[in-house]
């Protein structure tokens, strides 16, 4: 209906979200507007606040509301190993799986600045192993090779998440048991 301009805008906003179709969008908009407007207001506030509060850890690039993320500031974590992921979201998934106790580094791209950041972290933490948790995308092998080359003077061992994560599937679509196996049976790279 044309005289529901603002409401329609809300429906459109919902339907722009991943996995939300037009019908679900309409249902959600109706719910937060008409059925439970208090929840709607809370949701709006919470979205605004988390956008404002969230930033990237200055050391590893994971999401945090502080300068240093929870993992980087936890002295109990195993600093012998750094897991390299391609997306900050992957850190959340791996943490949820509770299968890994080392540190992370988010490598969103392979520019010099990022590589230098990674080197500094490895040297500061006296890290021994680099563990790539990339899902097999188009160029993941090339990126792994590139990083190994860049770090070859640091006397590190390299490993990769075990096969069994299907090619092209994002970590968020892998169940926790498979993820646990893939981490604990990681393969050494030579
Ligand atoms: Zn961090």
Coordinates of N, CA and C and ligand atoms in Angstrom, one line a residue:
X1 N 0.8 -1.2 0.0 CA 0.0 0.0 0.0 C 0.9 1.3 0.0
X2 N 0.4 2.2 -0.8 CA 1.3 3.4 -1.0 C 1.4 4.3 0.2
X3 N 0.3 4.3 1.0 CA 0.4 5.3 2.1 C 1.1 4.7 3.3
X4 N 1.8 3.6 3.1 CA 2.6 3.1 4.2 C 4.1 3.2 3.8
X5 N 4.5 4.4 3.5 CA 5.8 4.6 2.9 C 6.9 4.2 3.9
X6 N 6.8 4.6 5.2 CA 7.9 4.3 6.1 C 7.9 2.8 6.5
X7 N 6.7 2.3 6.6 CA 6.6 0.8 6.9 C 7.2 0.0 5.7
X8 N 6.9 0.4 4.5 CA 7.5 -0.3 3.3 C 9.0 -0.2 3.3
X9 N 9.5 1.0 3.7 CA 10.9 1.1 3.8 C 11.6 0.1 4.8
X10 N 10.9 -0.1 5.9 CA 11.3 -1.0 6.9 C 11.3 -2.5 6.3
X11 N 10.2 -2.8 5.6 CA 10.2 -4.1 5.0 C 11.3 -4.3 4.0
X12 N 11.6 -3.2 3.2 CA 12.7 -3.3 2.3 C 14.1 -3.5 3.0
X13 N 14.2 -2.8 4.1 CA 15.5 -2.9 4.9 C 15.6 -4.4 5.4
X14 N 14.6 -4.9 5.9 CA 14.6 -6.3 6.4 C 15.0 -7.3 5.2
X15 N 14.3 -7.0 4.1 CA 14.5 -8.0 3.0 C 15.9 -7.8 2.4
X16 N 16.6 -6.8 2.7 CA 18.0 -6.6 2.3 C 19.0 -7.5 3.1
X17 N 18.5 -8.0 4.2 CA 19.3 -8.9 5.1 C 19.6 -10.2 4.5
X18 N 20.7 -10.8 4.8 CA 21.0 -12.2 4.2 C 19.9 -13.2 4.8
X19 N 19.5 -14.1 3.9 CA 18.5 -15.1 4.2 C 17.1 -14.7 4.4
X20 N 16.8 -13.4 4.4 CA 15.4 -12.9 4.6 C 14.7 -12.6 3.3
X21 N 13.7 -13.4 3.0 CA 12.9 -13.1 1.8 C 11.8 -12.1 2.1
X22 N 11.1 -11.8 1.0 CA 10.1 -10.7 1.1 C 9.0 -11.0 2.1
X23 N 8.6 -12.2 2.2 CA 7.5 -12.6 3.2 C 8.0 -12.5 4.6
X24 N 9.2 -13.0 4.9 CA 9.7 -12.9 6.2 C 9.9 -11.5 6.6
X25 N 10.4 -10.7 5.6 CA 10.6 -9.3 5.9 C 9.3 -8.6 6.3
X26 N 8.3 -8.9 5.6 CA 7.0 -8.3 6.0 C 6.5 -8.8 7.4
X27 N 6.8 -10.0 7.7 CA 6.4 -10.6 9.0 C 7.2 -9.9 10.1
X28 N 8.5 -9.7 9.9 CA 9.4 -9.1 10.9 C 9.0 -7.6 11.1
X29 N 8.8 -6.9 10.0 CA 8.4 -5.5 10.1 C 7.1 -5.3 10.8
X30 N 6.2 -6.2 10.6 CA 4.9 -6.2 11.3 C 5.1 -6.4 12.7
X31 N 5.9 -7.4 13.0 CA 6.2 -7.7 14.4 C 6.8 -6.6 15.2
X32 N 7.9 -6.0 14.7 CA 8.5 -4.9 15.5 C 7.8 -3.6 15.4
X33 N 6.9 -3.4 14.5 CA 6.1 -2.2 14.4 C 4.8 -2.2 15.1
X34 N 4.1 -3.3 15.0 CA 2.7 -3.4 15.5 C 2.6 -4.3 16.7
X35 N 3.1 -5.5 16.6 CA 2.9 -6.5 17.6 C 3.7 -6.2 18.9
X36 N 5.0 -5.8 18.7 CA 5.8 -5.6 19.8 C 6.7 -4.4 19.6
X37 N 6.1 -3.2 19.6 CA 6.9 -2.0 19.3 C 8.0 -1.7 20.3
X38 N 7.8 -2.2 21.6 CA 8.9 -2.0 22.5 C 10.1 -2.8 22.1
X39 N 9.9 -4.0 21.7 CA 11.0 -4.8 21.1 C 11.6 -4.1 19.9
X40 N 10.8 -3.6 19.1 CA 11.3 -2.8 17.9 C 12.2 -1.7 18.3
X41 N 11.8 -0.9 19.3 CA 12.6 0.2 19.8 C 13.9 -0.3 20.4
X42 N 13.9 -1.4 21.1 CA 15.1 -1.9 21.7 C 16.0 -2.4 20.6
X43 N 15.5 -3.0 19.6 CA 16.3 -3.5 18.5 C 17.0 -2.4 17.8
X44 N 16.2 -1.3 17.5 CA 16.8 -0.2 16.8 C 17.9 0.4 17.6
X45 N 17.7 0.6 19.0 CA 18.7 1.1 19.8 C 20.0 0.2 19.9
X46 N 19.7 -1.1 20.0 CA 20.8 -2.0 20.1 C 21.6 -2.1 18.8
X47 N 21.0 -2.0 17.7 CA 21.7 -1.9 16.4 C 22.6 -0.7 16.3
X48 N 22.0 0.5 16.7 CA 22.8 1.7 16.7 C 24.0 1.6 17.6
X49 N 23.8 1.1 18.8 CA 24.8 1.1 19.8 C 25.9 0.1 19.3
X50 N 25.6 -1.0 18.8 CA 26.6 -2.0 18.4 C 27.4 -1.5 17.2
X51 N 26.8 -0.8 16.3 CA 27.5 -0.1 15.2 C 28.5 0.9 15.7
X52 N 28.1 1.7 16.7 CA 28.9 2.7 17.3 C 30.1 2.1 18.1
X53 N 29.8 0.9 18.7 CA 30.8 0.4 19.7 C 31.8 -0.6 19.1
X54 N 31.5 -1.1 17.9 CA 32.3 -2.2 17.4 C 33.5 -1.6 16.6
X55 N 34.7 -2.2 16.9 CA 35.9 -1.8 16.1 C 36.7 -3.1 15.9
X56 N 37.9 -2.9 15.3 CA 38.8 -4.0 15.0 C 40.0 -4.0 16.0
X57 N 40.3 -5.1 16.5 CA 41.5 -5.2 17.4 C 42.7 -4.7 16.7
X58 N 43.5 -3.8 17.4 CA 44.7 -3.2 16.8 C 45.8 -4.3 16.5
X59 N 45.7 -5.4 17.2 CA 46.8 -6.4 17.0 C 46.4 -7.4 15.9
X60 N 45.2 -8.0 16.1 CA 44.8 -9.2 15.2 C 43.7 -8.9 14.2
X61 N 43.0 -7.8 14.4 CA 41.9 -7.4 13.5 C 40.6 -8.1 13.7
X62 N 40.5 -8.8 14.9 CA 39.2 -9.4 15.2 C 38.3 -8.3 15.7
X63 N 37.0 -8.6 15.8 CA 36.0 -7.6 16.3 C 36.1 -7.5 17.8
X64 N 36.0 -6.2 18.2 CA 36.1 -6.0 19.7 C 35.5 -4.6 20.0
X65 N 35.1 -4.4 21.2 CA 34.7 -3.1 21.6 C 35.8 -2.3 22.3
X66 N 37.0 -3.0 22.4 CA 38.2 -2.4 23.0 C 39.3 -2.4 22.0
X67 N 40.4 -1.6 22.4 CA 41.6 -1.6 21.5 C 42.1 -3.0 21.2
X68 N 42.3 -3.7 22.3 CA 42.7 -5.1 22.1 C 41.6 -6.1 22.4
X69 N 41.4 -7.1 21.5 CA 40.3 -8.0 21.7 C 40.5 -8.9 22.9
X70 N 39.4 -9.6 23.2 CA 39.4 -10.5 24.4 C 40.5 -11.6 24.2
X71 N 40.7 -12.1 23.0 CA 41.7 -13.2 22.8 C 43.1 -12.6 23.0
X72 N 43.4 -11.5 22.4 CA 44.7 -10.9 22.5 C 45.0 -10.5 23.9
X73 N 44.0 -10.1 24.7 CA 44.4 -9.6 26.0 C 44.3 -10.8 27.1
X74 N 44.0 -12.0 26.6 CA 44.0 -13.1 27.5 C 45.3 -13.8 27.6
X75 N 46.0 -13.7 28.8 CA 47.4 -14.3 28.9 C 47.3 -15.8 28.9
X76 N 46.2 -16.4 29.1 CA 46.0 -17.8 29.2 C 46.1 -18.5 27.8
X77 N 45.9 -17.6 26.7 CA 45.8 -18.2 25.4 C 47.2 -18.7 25.0
X78 N 47.2 -19.7 24.1 CA 48.4 -20.3 23.7 C 49.0 -19.4 22.5
X79 N 50.1 -18.7 22.9 CA 50.6 -17.8 21.9 C 51.6 -18.4 20.9
X80 N 51.8 -19.8 21.1 CA 52.7 -20.5 20.2 C 52.1 -20.6 18.8
X81 N 50.8 -20.4 18.7 CA 50.1 -20.6 17.5 C 49.2 -19.5 17.1
X82 N 49.3 -19.0 15.9 CA 48.4 -18.0 15.4 C 47.6 -18.6 14.2
X83 N 46.3 -18.5 14.3 CA 45.4 -19.0 13.3 C 45.0 -17.8 12.3
X84 N 45.3 -18.0 11.1 CA 45.0 -16.9 10.1 C 43.6 -17.2 9.4
X85 N 42.7 -16.2 9.6 CA 41.4 -16.3 8.9 C 41.3 -15.2 7.9
X86 N 40.2 -15.3 7.1 CA 40.1 -14.3 6.1 C 39.0 -13.2 6.4
X87 N 38.3 -13.5 7.5 CA 37.1 -12.7 7.8 C 37.0 -12.6 9.3
X88 N 36.7 -11.4 9.9 CA 36.6 -11.3 11.3 C 35.5 -12.2 11.9
X89 N 34.5 -12.5 11.0 CA 33.4 -13.4 11.4 C 33.9 -14.8 11.7
X90 N 35.0 -15.2 11.0 CA 35.5 -16.5 11.2 C 36.0 -16.7 12.7
X91 N 36.5 -15.6 13.3 CA 37.0 -15.7 14.6 C 35.8 -16.0 15.6
X92 N 34.7 -15.4 15.3 CA 33.5 -15.6 16.2 C 33.1 -17.1 16.0
X93 N 33.2 -17.6 14.8 CA 32.7 -19.0 14.6 C 33.7 -20.0 15.3
X94 N 35.0 -19.7 15.1 CA 36.0 -20.6 15.7 C 35.9 -20.6 17.3
X95 N 35.7 -19.4 17.8 CA 35.6 -19.2 19.2 C 34.3 -20.0 19.8
X96 N 33.3 -19.9 19.0 CA 32.0 -20.6 19.4 C 32.2 -22.1 19.4
X97 N 33.1 -22.6 18.5 CA 33.3 -24.0 18.5 C 34.1 -24.5 19.7
X98 N 34.8 -23.6 20.4 CA 35.6 -23.9 21.6 C 36.6 -25.0 21.3
X99 N 37.1 -25.0 20.0 CA 38.1 -26.1 19.7 C 39.5 -25.6 19.5
X100 N 39.7 -24.3 19.8 CA 41.0 -23.7 19.6 C 41.4 -22.8 20.7
X101 N 42.6 -22.8 21.1 CA 43.0 -22.0 22.3 C 44.2 -21.0 22.0
X102 N 44.5 -21.0 20.7 CA 45.6 -20.1 20.3 C 45.1 -18.7 20.0
X103 N 46.0 -17.9 19.3 CA 45.6 -16.5 18.9 C 45.1 -16.5 17.4
X104 N 44.7 -15.4 17.0 CA 44.2 -15.2 15.6 C 44.9 -14.1 14.9
X105 N 44.8 -14.1 13.6 CA 45.1 -12.9 12.8 C 44.2 -12.9 11.7
X106 N 43.5 -11.8 11.5 CA 42.5 -11.6 10.4 C 43.2 -11.0 9.2
X107 N 43.3 -11.8 8.1 CA 44.0 -11.3 6.9 C 43.0 -11.0 5.8
X108 N 42.5 -9.7 5.9 CA 41.5 -9.4 4.9 C 42.1 -9.2 3.5
X109 N 43.3 -8.7 3.5 CA 44.0 -8.6 2.2 C 45.5 -8.8 2.5
X110 N 46.3 -9.0 1.4 CA 47.7 -9.3 1.6 C 48.6 -8.1 1.3
X111 N 48.1 -6.9 1.7 CA 49.0 -5.7 1.4 C 50.2 -5.7 2.5
X112 N 51.2 -4.9 2.1 CA 52.4 -4.9 3.0 C 52.1 -4.6 4.4
X113 N 51.2 -3.6 4.6 CA 50.9 -3.2 5.9 C 50.4 -4.3 6.8
X114 N 49.5 -5.1 6.2 CA 49.0 -6.3 6.9 C 50.1 -7.3 7.3
X115 N 50.9 -7.6 6.3 CA 52.0 -8.6 6.5 C 52.9 -8.1 7.6
X116 N 53.2 -6.8 7.6 CA 54.1 -6.2 8.6 C 53.4 -6.4 10.0
X117 N 52.1 -6.1 10.1 CA 51.4 -6.3 11.3 C 51.5 -7.7 11.8
X118 N 51.4 -8.7 10.9 CA 51.4 -10.1 11.2 C 52.8 -10.4 11.8
X119 N 53.8 -9.9 11.1 CA 55.2 -10.2 11.5 C 55.5 -9.7 12.9
X120 N 55.0 -8.5 13.1 CA 55.2 -7.8 14.5 C 54.6 -8.7 15.5
X121 N 53.4 -9.2 15.2 CA 52.7 -10.0 16.2 C 53.4 -11.3 16.5
X122 N 53.9 -11.9 15.4 CA 54.6 -13.2 15.5 C 55.9 -13.0 16.4
X123 N 56.6 -11.9 16.1 CA 57.8 -11.6 16.9 C 57.5 -11.3 18.4
X124 N 56.5 -10.5 18.6 CA 56.1 -10.1 19.9 C 55.7 -11.3 20.8
X125 N 54.9 -12.2 20.1 CA 54.3 -13.4 20.8 C 55.2 -14.6 20.8
X126 N 56.3 -14.5 20.1 CA 57.3 -15.6 20.0 C 56.6 -16.8 19.4
X127 N 55.8 -16.6 18.4 CA 54.9 -17.7 17.9 C 55.7 -18.7 17.1
X128 N 55.3 -20.0 17.1 CA 56.0 -21.1 16.5 C 55.3 -21.6 15.3
X129 N 54.0 -21.5 15.3 CA 53.2 -22.2 14.2 C 52.1 -21.2 13.7
X130 N 52.0 -21.2 12.4 CA 51.0 -20.5 11.7 C 50.0 -21.5 11.1
X131 N 48.7 -21.3 11.5 CA 47.7 -22.3 11.1 C 46.7 -21.5 10.2
X132 N 46.6 -22.0 9.0 CA 45.6 -21.3 8.1 C 44.3 -21.9 8.2
X133 N 43.3 -21.2 8.5 CA 41.9 -21.7 8.5 C 41.1 -21.0 7.4
X134 N 41.6 -21.2 6.2 CA 40.9 -20.7 5.0 C 40.1 -21.8 4.5
X135 N 38.9 -21.5 4.0 CA 38.2 -22.5 3.3 C 38.7 -22.4 1.8
X136 N 38.6 -23.5 1.1 CA 39.2 -23.6 -0.2 C 38.5 -22.7 -1.2
X137 N 38.9 -21.5 -1.3 CA 38.3 -20.6 -2.3 C 39.2 -20.6 -3.5
X138 N 38.9 -19.7 -4.4 CA 39.6 -19.7 -5.6 C 41.2 -19.6 -5.5
X139 N 41.6 -18.6 -4.6 CA 43.0 -18.4 -4.5 C 43.6 -18.6 -3.1
X140 N 42.9 -19.5 -2.3 CA 43.4 -19.7 -1.0 C 44.8 -20.3 -1.0
X141 N 45.1 -21.2 -1.9 CA 46.4 -21.8 -2.0 C 47.5 -20.8 -2.3
X142 N 47.1 -19.9 -3.2 CA 48.1 -18.9 -3.6 C 48.4 -17.9 -2.4
X143 N 47.3 -17.6 -1.7 CA 47.5 -16.7 -0.5 C 48.4 -17.4 0.5
X144 N 48.1 -18.7 0.8 CA 49.0 -19.4 1.8 C 50.4 -19.5 1.3
X145 N 50.6 -19.7 0.0 CA 52.0 -19.8 -0.5 C 52.7 -18.4 -0.3
X146 N 51.9 -17.4 -0.6 CA 52.4 -16.0 -0.5 C 52.9 -15.7 0.9
X147 N 52.0 -16.0 1.9 CA 52.3 -15.7 3.3 C 53.5 -16.6 3.7
X148 N 53.6 -17.8 3.4 CA 54.7 -18.7 3.7 C 56.0 -18.1 3.2
X149 N 56.0 -17.6 2.0 CA 57.2 -17.0 1.4 C 57.6 -15.7 2.2
X150 N 56.6 -14.9 2.5 CA 56.9 -13.7 3.3 C 57.4 -13.9 4.6
X151 N 57.1 -15.0 5.2 CA 57.5 -15.3 6.6 C 58.6 -16.4 6.8
X152 N 59.2 -16.7 5.6 CA 60.0 -17.9 5.7 C 61.3 -17.7 6.5
X153 N 61.7 -16.5 6.8 CA 62.9 -16.3 7.6 C 62.6 -16.4 9.1
X154 N 61.4 -16.6 9.5 CA 61.0 -16.6 10.9 C 61.0 -17.9 11.6
X155 N 61.4 -19.0 10.9 CA 61.5 -20.3 11.5 C 60.2 -20.8 12.1
X156 N 59.1 -20.7 11.3 CA 57.8 -21.1 11.7 C 57.4 -22.5 11.1
X157 N 56.5 -23.2 11.7 CA 55.9 -24.3 11.0 C 54.5 -23.8 10.6
X158 N 54.1 -24.4 9.4 CA 52.8 -24.0 8.9 C 51.8 -25.2 8.8
X159 N 50.6 -24.9 9.1 CA 49.6 -26.0 9.0 C 48.3 -25.4 8.4
X160 N 47.4 -26.3 8.1 CA 46.2 -25.8 7.4 C 45.1 -26.6 7.9
X161 N 43.9 -26.0 8.0 CA 42.7 -26.7 8.5 C 42.5 -28.0 7.6
X162 N 42.1 -29.1 8.3 CA 42.1 -30.4 7.7 C 41.1 -30.4 6.5
X163 N 41.3 -31.2 5.6 CA 40.4 -31.5 4.5 C 39.1 -32.0 5.1
X164 N 38.0 -31.8 4.5 CA 36.7 -32.2 5.1 C 35.8 -31.0 5.1
X165 N 36.4 -29.8 5.1 CA 35.6 -28.6 4.9 C 35.5 -28.5 3.4
X166 N 34.2 -28.7 2.9 CA 34.0 -28.7 1.5 C 34.5 -27.4 0.8
X167 N 34.9 -27.6 -0.4 CA 35.4 -26.4 -1.1 C 34.4 -25.4 -1.3
X168 N 34.7 -24.1 -1.1 CA 33.8 -23.0 -1.3 C 32.8 -22.8 -0.3
X169 N 32.8 -23.6 0.8 CA 31.8 -23.4 1.9 C 32.4 -22.5 3.0
X170 N 31.7 -21.6 3.4 CA 32.2 -20.6 4.4 C 32.1 -21.4 5.8
X171 N 33.1 -21.0 6.7 CA 33.2 -21.6 8.0 C 31.9 -21.6 8.7
X172 N 31.1 -20.5 8.5 CA 29.8 -20.4 9.3 C 28.8 -21.5 8.9
X173 N 29.0 -22.2 7.8 CA 28.1 -23.2 7.4 C 28.6 -24.6 7.7
X174 N 29.7 -24.7 8.5 CA 30.3 -26.0 8.9 C 29.8 -26.3 10.3
X175 N 29.4 -27.5 10.6 CA 28.9 -27.8 12.0 C 30.1 -27.9 12.9
X176 N 29.9 -27.7 14.2 CA 30.9 -27.6 15.2 C 31.8 -28.9 15.3
X177 N 31.2 -30.1 15.1 CA 31.9 -31.3 15.2 C 32.9 -31.4 14.0
X178 N 32.5 -31.1 12.8 CA 33.4 -31.1 11.7 C 34.5 -30.0 11.9
X179 N 34.1 -28.9 12.5 CA 35.1 -27.8 12.7 C 36.1 -28.3 13.7
X180 N 35.7 -28.9 14.8 CA 36.6 -29.4 15.8 C 37.6 -30.4 15.2
X181 N 37.1 -31.3 14.4 CA 38.0 -32.3 13.7 C 38.9 -31.6 12.8
X182 N 38.4 -30.6 12.0 CA 39.3 -29.9 11.1 C 40.4 -29.2 11.7
X183 N 40.1 -28.7 13.0 CA 41.2 -27.9 13.7 C 42.2 -28.9 14.3
X184 N 41.6 -29.9 14.9 CA 42.5 -30.9 15.7 C 43.3 -31.8 14.8
X185 N 42.8 -32.0 13.6 CA 43.6 -32.8 12.6 C 44.2 -32.0 11.6
X186 N 44.6 -30.8 11.9 CA 45.1 -29.9 10.9 C 46.4 -30.5 10.3
X187 N 46.6 -30.2 9.0 CA 47.7 -30.8 8.3 C 48.9 -29.9 8.2
X188 N 50.0 -30.5 8.4 CA 51.3 -29.7 8.3 C 51.6 -29.4 6.8
X189 N 52.1 -28.2 6.6 CA 52.5 -27.9 5.2 C 54.0 -27.9 5.2
X190 N 54.5 -28.4 4.0 CA 56.0 -28.4 4.0 C 56.6 -27.2 3.3
Ligands
LIG1 ZN1 43.1 -9.3 18.9

